[in-house]
Amino acid sequence: MTAGGARVELPTYDPQSYGAVCATVDGCLVCGDVAVPVTVIEPGEADALCEDEHGARGAVGVELVVPVTEGDRLLVHGGVAISRLAPDRAGDSPERSDRPHDRPKGSDRPHDRAERRESA
Amino acid sequence: MRFVDEFRDAELARTLGTEIAALAEPGRHYKVMEVCGGHTHTIYKHGIEDHLPESVELVHGPGCPVCVIPMGRVDDGIHIAKQPDVIFTCFGDMMRVPGGDGSLIDAKAEGADVRFVYSPLDALKIARNNPDKEVVFFAIGFETTAPSTALTLMRAKAEGVTNFSVMSNHVTIVPPLMALLESPDLRLDAFIGPGHVSTVIGCRPYEFIPSDYGQPVVVAGFEPLDHLQSIYMIMRQLDQGRSEVENQYGRVVPWEGNLRALEILEEVFELRPYFEWRGLGFISQSALALTDAYSDFDAELRFNIPGVRVADPKACQCGEVLKGVIKPWECKVFGTACTPETPIGTCMVSSEGACAAYYNFGRFARSKARAGA
């Protein structure tokens, strides 16, 4: 890659890094709002060794989804698991049917921007 | 491949396209904005528009965090990167974003120690391994990414790492949506809500859109059929005269979001009174700064940054593209002076920027359409 006429050497992947897990998806992980599905191989309280669909393994921060156990399916963004793949929905196929959406019945609460801002 | 192949079934895509067309009211034009840069990327990469009737127009929103970074913030980052004994870290695409006087990768070529990382946790690891250096992480991203920065800061604090700091450019998704909805030059019918942002914040924060503005929102996944199904769900709402928030991406997005992630965001970040968005101007309470409890890790306090506002290049129309007012190819410099190799505007930098996505995947189709016309 060149920049300003100079050749720039970019760093190589650290196979133990989070990048090894995330690099299988094209595009920028942040801009693309990319999250990678992985499977927990060795559980931990802060980090867990996880494996992606291609067999790449790396440490993933799991504090936002603890507790995790071996075999759990997680969604990783920026080296941190932000969600679980719902076990009962992980195999959902995107049929064009009127699949019921997730809105709980009777939860027609008005939006609450103030509360969300507090959360942020 | 599980979770991929089944969401790229061509026959189902054609069926969904037919059903969407059947729901389109004759003579009506529908404008649907996809908020997220990842969705923009999906649309062009997989030719989603080819499955839609002409009356359904997809408008590309401001959901690419790189694209909305103003040039002045890039210059502030470069200023820090050029300080002695600083290792400056950022996500890959951020390296090429032009500031007023070059990009971070230019600064690296000139000798600054700028490194790209995939996770803020990697930046913290660099700090642990280089105790004689100041390691700074240039944080960007919406609520999807902010928790990983927050988690990193919590670990840094717990471990007593003192040579690590963060320049926070994290932004929030709802304020720009409100700004767009109040924009007089943009009339939308519905929104395709961001998928992974919603994993963190849930679906409730969007409920003001149907309740206050009468427009449907469908939170969608990132595969082609996710996208087509979400458009189908939007068209069904419009056909039935409904407007509400629906969740197409239920296999990942809980309605209430990730409560633990929201807790740590609250602990580490607070809303800035205002923040400049490229193309959208200053939007109040739309970005995150570190709380007092984490001020020791605030790079903006640790380093004396210029904080100068830099005007966008006159030829660049990223602002109009980000607001969905013009299409990428309608920009004066699209594909000529501004390309992914030599971007003038941020929308051409990130692969999820509307201009880069269109340049990479859609320009030939557009050329063909023009030739046909």
XYZ file of C-alpha atoms in Angstrom:
493
model
C 0.000 0.000 0.000
C 1.301 3.433 -0.774
C 0.568 6.652 0.981
C 1.957 9.988 -0.003
C 4.330 8.202 -2.366
C 5.869 6.137 0.438
C 5.477 2.416 0.795
C 3.828 1.401 4.024
C 4.238 -1.987 5.539
C 1.090 -3.106 7.250
C 1.257 -5.426 10.244
C 0.650 -9.127 9.863
C -2.074 -10.984 11.690
C -1.390 -12.287 15.144
C -3.008 -15.728 14.984
C -3.941 -15.480 18.653
C -5.515 -12.109 18.147
C -9.173 -11.269 17.855
C -8.473 -10.344 14.273
C -8.024 -13.967 13.387
C -11.636 -14.493 14.264
C -12.959 -11.382 12.602
C -10.794 -11.286 9.491
C -12.924 -13.828 7.680
C -15.618 -11.295 6.965
C -15.034 -8.766 4.239
C -15.340 -5.100 4.924
C -14.600 -3.016 7.962
C -15.972 -4.559 11.130
C -16.976 -1.211 12.552
C -18.379 0.429 9.453
C -20.128 -2.723 8.406
C -21.575 -3.244 11.839
C -20.061 -6.674 11.374
C -20.478 -9.367 13.970
C -19.069 -12.837 13.563
C -20.787 -15.994 14.831
C -18.399 -18.168 16.849
C -18.566 -21.266 19.033
C -17.080 -21.372 22.540
C -14.283 -23.951 22.781
C -12.794 -23.125 26.191
C -15.065 -21.066 28.448
C -13.744 -18.372 30.760
C -15.085 -15.523 32.867
C -13.312 -12.692 31.052
C -12.055 -14.295 27.849
C -13.026 -17.505 26.122
C -11.313 -19.355 23.316
C -13.733 -19.359 20.414
C -13.797 -20.775 16.918
C -15.473 -19.275 13.876
C -17.158 -21.003 10.934
C -13.812 -21.398 9.167
C -12.049 -23.005 12.116
C -10.071 -19.903 13.057
C -9.621 -19.625 16.809
C -9.024 -16.636 19.034
C -9.656 -15.202 22.469
C -12.924 -13.322 22.782
C -14.033 -11.049 25.608
C -17.211 -12.618 27.018
C -18.014 -10.401 29.987
C -21.124 -9.036 28.302
C -22.661 -12.469 27.787
C -21.449 -14.499 30.792
C -21.821 -17.194 31.825
C -20.709 -19.107 28.757
C -20.247 -22.830 28.417
C -18.553 -24.994 25.833
C -20.523 -25.116 22.629
C -22.357 -21.806 23.177
C -22.842 -19.770 20.013
C -21.874 -16.116 20.338
C -21.776 -13.081 18.107
C -18.474 -11.197 18.243
C -17.775 -7.585 17.326
C -14.389 -6.011 17.828
C -13.095 -8.928 19.865
C -15.986 -8.806 22.296
C -19.078 -11.011 22.314
C -22.118 -8.736 22.209
C -24.867 -11.308 21.916
C -25.764 -14.961 21.861
C -27.303 -16.683 18.929
C -30.663 -17.653 20.335
C -30.654 -21.470 20.541
C -34.248 -21.807 19.453
C -33.829 -19.396 16.573
C -30.296 -20.048 15.399
C -31.520 -22.342 12.681
C -34.327 -20.104 11.500
C -34.512 -19.934 7.776
C -35.561 -16.634 6.278
C -38.729 -17.841 4.643
C -40.903 -15.213 3.158
C -43.688 -16.262 5.471
C -45.236 -13.935 8.013
C -42.871 -15.049 10.693
C -44.011 -13.473 13.930
C -41.739 -10.685 14.941
C -40.258 -10.382 18.399
C -42.363 -7.630 19.748
C -43.850 -8.954 22.974
C -47.598 -8.684 23.108
C -48.797 -5.912 25.369
C -45.460 -4.138 25.305
C -46.692 -1.061 23.515
C -44.738 1.159 25.795
C -43.949 4.536 24.346
C -40.397 5.002 23.257
C -38.251 6.490 25.934
C -35.371 8.450 24.547
C -34.417 9.799 27.948
C -33.996 6.298 29.304
C -31.921 5.253 26.327
C -29.742 8.297 26.735
C -29.221 7.425 30.344
C -28.169 3.995 29.234
C -25.705 5.465 26.769
C -22.038 -22.460 5.315
C -24.486 -22.238 8.174
C -26.145 -18.828 8.639
C -24.863 -17.762 5.234
C -25.947 -20.099 2.459
C -29.525 -20.379 3.609
C -29.792 -16.602 3.584
C -28.616 -16.332 -0.018
C -31.149 -18.596 -1.679
C -31.826 -17.118 -5.113
C -35.260 -18.692 -5.497
C -36.448 -17.285 -2.180
C -35.017 -13.908 -3.159
C -37.026 -13.918 -6.382
C -40.159 -14.942 -4.489
C -39.684 -12.152 -1.968
C -39.125 -9.684 -4.799
C -42.396 -10.746 -6.385
C -44.262 -10.377 -3.109
C -42.754 -6.945 -2.486
C -43.859 -5.866 -5.954
C -47.356 -7.183 -5.265
C -47.592 -5.008 -2.155
C -46.517 -1.856 -3.988
C -49.445 0.452 -4.616
C -49.605 1.494 -8.274
C -48.468 5.074 -8.789
C -46.868 5.349 -5.348
C -43.125 5.812 -4.851
C -41.575 4.323 -1.723
C -38.375 5.632 -0.151
C -36.848 3.300 2.406
C -33.672 4.267 4.223
C -31.222 1.647 5.388
C -29.435 3.254 8.297
C -26.486 0.940 8.522
C -23.400 0.912 6.314
C -23.394 -2.868 6.441
C -26.809 -2.886 4.818
C -25.585 -0.531 2.106
C -22.749 -2.941 1.453
C -25.208 -5.860 1.234
C -27.470 -3.991 -1.177
C -24.722 -3.348 -3.688
C -22.713 -6.498 -3.205
C -25.707 -8.761 -3.734
C -27.701 -6.648 -6.163
C -30.703 -6.301 -3.875
C -32.096 -3.453 -5.963
C -32.409 -5.826 -8.926
C -35.074 -7.737 -6.998
C -37.132 -4.665 -6.191
C -39.753 -2.908 -8.273
C -38.739 0.507 -9.581
C -41.210 2.154 -7.240
C -39.212 1.021 -4.190
C -36.152 3.227 -3.746
C -33.455 2.474 -1.211
C -31.886 5.538 0.370
C -28.544 5.150 2.083
C -28.242 6.581 5.556
C -25.470 7.822 7.840
C -24.713 4.524 9.554
C -21.067 4.198 8.584
C -19.018 5.505 11.526
C -15.978 6.285 9.384
C -18.103 8.277 6.956
C -19.477 10.602 9.598
C -16.117 11.490 11.183
C -15.410 15.172 10.542
C -11.991 16.100 9.208
C -11.098 18.063 12.314
C -11.277 14.948 14.489
C -8.907 13.160 12.114
C -6.498 16.080 12.403
C -6.743 15.909 16.182
C -5.887 12.213 16.034
C -2.929 12.840 13.756
C -1.724 15.523 16.147
C -1.620 12.962 18.951
C -0.060 10.310 16.721
C 2.849 12.621 15.947
C 3.713 13.192 19.606
C 6.942 11.567 20.791
C 6.687 8.102 22.354
C 3.102 7.624 21.222
C 1.736 4.456 19.676
C -1.515 5.435 17.994
C -3.995 2.654 17.305
C -7.224 2.604 15.338
C -9.443 0.384 13.230
C -8.191 -0.287 9.708
C -10.482 1.890 7.643
C -9.812 4.874 9.858
C -6.223 4.900 8.644
C -7.203 6.196 5.200
C -9.728 8.849 6.145
C -8.453 12.182 4.887
C -8.105 14.992 7.382
C -7.295 18.560 6.551
C -3.641 17.676 6.110
C -3.379 14.033 5.155
C -4.518 10.816 6.783
C -3.247 8.619 9.600
C -1.578 6.362 7.074
C 0.226 9.410 5.685
C 1.338 10.194 9.226
C 2.600 6.611 9.514
C 4.527 7.004 6.286
C 6.108 10.119 7.756
C 7.316 8.195 10.789
C 4.501 8.238 13.316
C 3.866 4.911 15.030
C 0.305 4.275 13.847
C -1.026 0.746 14.039
C -4.369 -0.729 13.162
C -6.100 -3.148 15.476
C -9.236 -5.270 15.283
C -10.213 -4.699 18.864
C -9.561 -2.079 21.530
C -8.473 -5.037 23.647
C -5.586 -5.455 21.206
C -4.650 -1.813 21.801
C -4.614 -2.468 25.540
C -2.368 -5.452 24.926
C 0.045 -3.186 23.043
C 0.031 -0.849 26.051
C 0.866 -3.700 28.422
C 3.723 -4.766 26.156
C 5.114 -1.241 25.777
C 5.145 0.320 29.245
C 7.551 3.057 28.131
C 5.139 4.284 25.437
C 1.822 6.119 25.510
C -0.725 3.988 23.673
C -3.797 5.777 22.350
C -6.860 4.134 20.839
C -8.892 6.223 18.361
C -12.357 4.901 19.125
C -15.090 5.111 16.520
C -18.369 3.346 16.060
C -21.970 3.228 17.151
C -23.398 1.316 20.093
C -22.188 -1.948 18.580
C -18.576 -0.964 19.102
C -18.762 1.288 22.161
C -19.171 -1.668 24.590
C -15.841 -3.153 23.496
C -14.170 0.192 24.191
C -15.933 0.424 27.544
C -14.911 -3.099 28.469
C -11.315 -2.321 27.514
C -11.277 0.790 29.699
C -12.721 -1.140 32.622
C -9.970 -3.726 32.270
C -7.292 -1.021 31.959
C -8.558 0.629 35.127
C -8.777 -2.649 37.034
C -5.250 -3.597 35.998
C -3.851 -0.143 36.771
C -2.536 0.396 33.236
C -1.467 4.032 33.128
C 0.000 4.342 29.627
C -3.285 3.728 27.811
C -5.890 6.271 26.754
C -8.837 6.573 24.388
C -9.865 9.363 22.041
C -13.585 8.715 21.925
C -15.480 9.403 18.733
C -18.262 6.995 19.553
C -21.647 8.113 18.303
C -25.215 7.069 18.983
C -27.767 6.053 16.408
C -31.003 7.704 17.488
C -30.054 11.434 17.329
C -29.047 11.353 13.636
C -32.282 9.522 12.840
C -34.171 12.317 14.543
C -32.154 14.864 12.561
C -32.984 13.069 9.332
C -36.661 12.871 10.198
C -36.689 16.614 10.803
C -34.843 17.311 7.556
C -37.129 19.157 5.139
C -35.358 17.906 2.015
C -35.774 14.228 2.777
C -39.124 12.472 2.725
C -38.914 8.853 3.760
C -41.546 6.144 4.070
C -39.731 3.733 6.374
C -36.440 2.681 7.932
C -34.477 -0.539 7.862
C -33.025 -0.533 11.360
C -29.425 -1.484 12.094
C -28.899 -5.087 13.105
C -25.962 -5.270 15.434
C -26.433 -1.846 16.997
C -29.824 -3.198 18.015
C -28.154 -6.230 19.553
C -26.888 -3.776 22.163
C -29.643 -1.158 22.440
C -32.587 -3.376 21.526
C -35.619 -2.282 19.506
C -37.369 0.053 21.909
C -35.280 3.178 21.129
C -36.789 3.255 17.624
C -40.378 3.349 18.802
C -40.528 7.121 18.504
C -40.299 6.758 14.725
C -43.670 5.058 14.275
C -45.283 6.837 17.220
C -44.105 10.375 16.399
C -43.532 10.189 12.649
C -45.804 7.352 11.563
C -43.066 5.438 9.785
C -42.349 1.710 10.096
C -38.980 0.435 11.280
C -37.800 -3.115 10.696
C -34.555 -4.163 12.359
C -32.783 -6.346 9.817
C -29.919 -8.784 9.463
C -27.147 -8.495 6.934
C -27.654 -11.323 4.505
C -29.499 -10.681 1.233
C -32.654 -12.499 2.295
C -32.625 -10.701 5.638
C -32.695 -7.491 3.696
C -35.421 -8.514 1.267
C -37.535 -9.925 4.063
C -37.237 -6.683 6.001
C -38.378 -4.716 2.951
C -41.274 -7.150 2.588
C -42.205 -6.560 6.241
C -42.062 -2.797 5.683
C -44.229 -3.010 2.580
C -46.699 -5.203 4.448
C -46.958 -2.609 7.220
C -47.503 0.170 4.711
C -50.060 -1.930 2.841
C -51.960 -2.616 6.044
C -51.737 0.974 7.222
C -49.608 0.042 10.202
C -46.450 1.663 11.502
C -44.500 -0.050 14.229
C -41.103 -1.435 15.074
C -40.588 -5.025 13.977
C -37.596 -7.275 14.413
C -36.614 -9.339 11.398
C -33.279 -10.238 13.017
C -34.750 -12.101 15.956
C -32.125 -14.816 15.806
C -29.628 -12.279 17.144
C -31.408 -9.155 18.382
C -33.234 -9.347 21.722
C -36.056 -6.835 22.002
C -34.518 -5.259 25.113
C -30.914 -5.400 23.857
C -27.907 -6.438 25.931
C -28.571 -5.048 29.401
C -25.051 -5.770 30.642
C -23.584 -3.853 27.695
C -25.896 -0.926 28.410
C -24.783 -0.961 32.055
C -21.104 -0.687 31.221
C -21.795 2.008 28.627
C -23.486 4.003 31.349
C -20.541 3.519 33.679
C -17.816 4.490 31.213
C -19.474 6.993 28.881
C -21.640 10.062 29.087
C -23.328 11.998 26.317
C -21.477 14.965 24.868
C -23.607 18.104 24.710
C -23.070 18.131 20.948
C -20.858 16.529 18.320
C -20.125 17.329 14.716
C -21.229 14.789 12.133
C -19.844 15.019 8.680
C -22.614 16.176 6.396
C -25.148 16.489 9.170
C -23.495 19.248 11.189
C -23.661 19.487 14.944
C -26.171 17.162 16.577
C -26.879 17.482 20.273
C -26.339 14.526 22.596
C -25.223 12.326 19.736
C -21.774 11.183 20.866
C -20.039 9.684 23.855
C -17.261 11.079 26.038
C -15.609 9.386 28.995
C -17.174 9.914 32.397
C -15.250 11.565 35.217
C -14.516 8.125 36.637
C -12.498 7.371 33.494
C -11.082 10.839 32.799
C -7.558 9.562 33.496
C -7.934 7.530 30.319
C -9.236 10.391 28.186
C -6.714 11.133 25.425
C -8.347 14.501 24.795
C -7.403 15.531 28.325
C -4.031 13.789 28.354
C -2.875 15.438 25.129
C -3.324 19.002 24.062
C -5.302 18.614 20.845
C -5.920 21.540 18.496
C -9.685 20.939 18.183
C -9.869 22.990 15.015
C -12.919 22.615 12.815
C -11.997 21.839 9.216
C -14.408 22.442 6.357
C -15.024 19.582 3.954
C -13.567 19.939 0.443
C -15.935 21.973 -1.696
C -16.129 19.364 -4.417
C -17.154 16.654 -1.966
C -20.866 15.984 -1.553
C -20.620 13.382 1.204
C -23.053 15.421 3.254
C -25.834 15.070 0.712
C -25.011 11.388 0.201
C -25.118 10.741 3.940
C -28.509 12.394 4.168
C -29.751 10.399 1.206
C -30.478 13.563 -0.729
C -28.341 12.502 -3.691
C -27.132 9.119 -4.906
C -23.379 8.470 -4.879
C -23.049 8.671 -8.636
C -24.696 12.081 -8.642
C -21.716 13.588 -6.792
C -19.568 15.727 -9.067
C -16.329 13.917 -8.247
C -17.655 10.342 -7.901
C -15.479 7.871 -9.763
C -13.285 10.578 -11.256
C -11.343 12.646 -8.739
C -12.751 10.567 -5.866
C -12.148 6.813 -5.925
C -11.407 4.227 -3.215
C -7.695 4.565 -4.010
C -7.709 8.344 -3.719
C -10.766 9.246 -1.680
C -11.747 12.868 -1.261
C -14.721 12.147 0.923
C -15.180 9.646 3.713
C -18.016 7.840 1.928
C -15.431 6.582 -0.537
C -13.041 5.347 2.164
C -14.873 2.616 3.991
C -16.103 -0.362 2.015
C -19.431 0.256 3.711
C -19.553 3.883 2.660
C -22.302 4.396 0.103
C -19.885 5.749 -2.509
C -17.303 2.971 -2.133
C -19.983 0.276 -2.061
C -21.532 1.649 -5.198
C -18.155 2.177 -6.884
C -17.115 -1.401 -6.140
C -20.339 -3.195 -6.957
C -22.827 -0.966 -8.728
C -21.214 1.428 -11.159
C -21.347 -0.888 -14.135
C -25.031 -1.543 -13.630
C -25.620 2.185 -13.478
C -23.560 2.750 -16.624
C -25.633 0.088 -18.356
C -28.851 1.700 -17.221
C -27.697 5.063 -18.471
C -26.657 3.587 -21.803
C -30.033 1.890 -22.048
C -31.798 5.127 -21.292
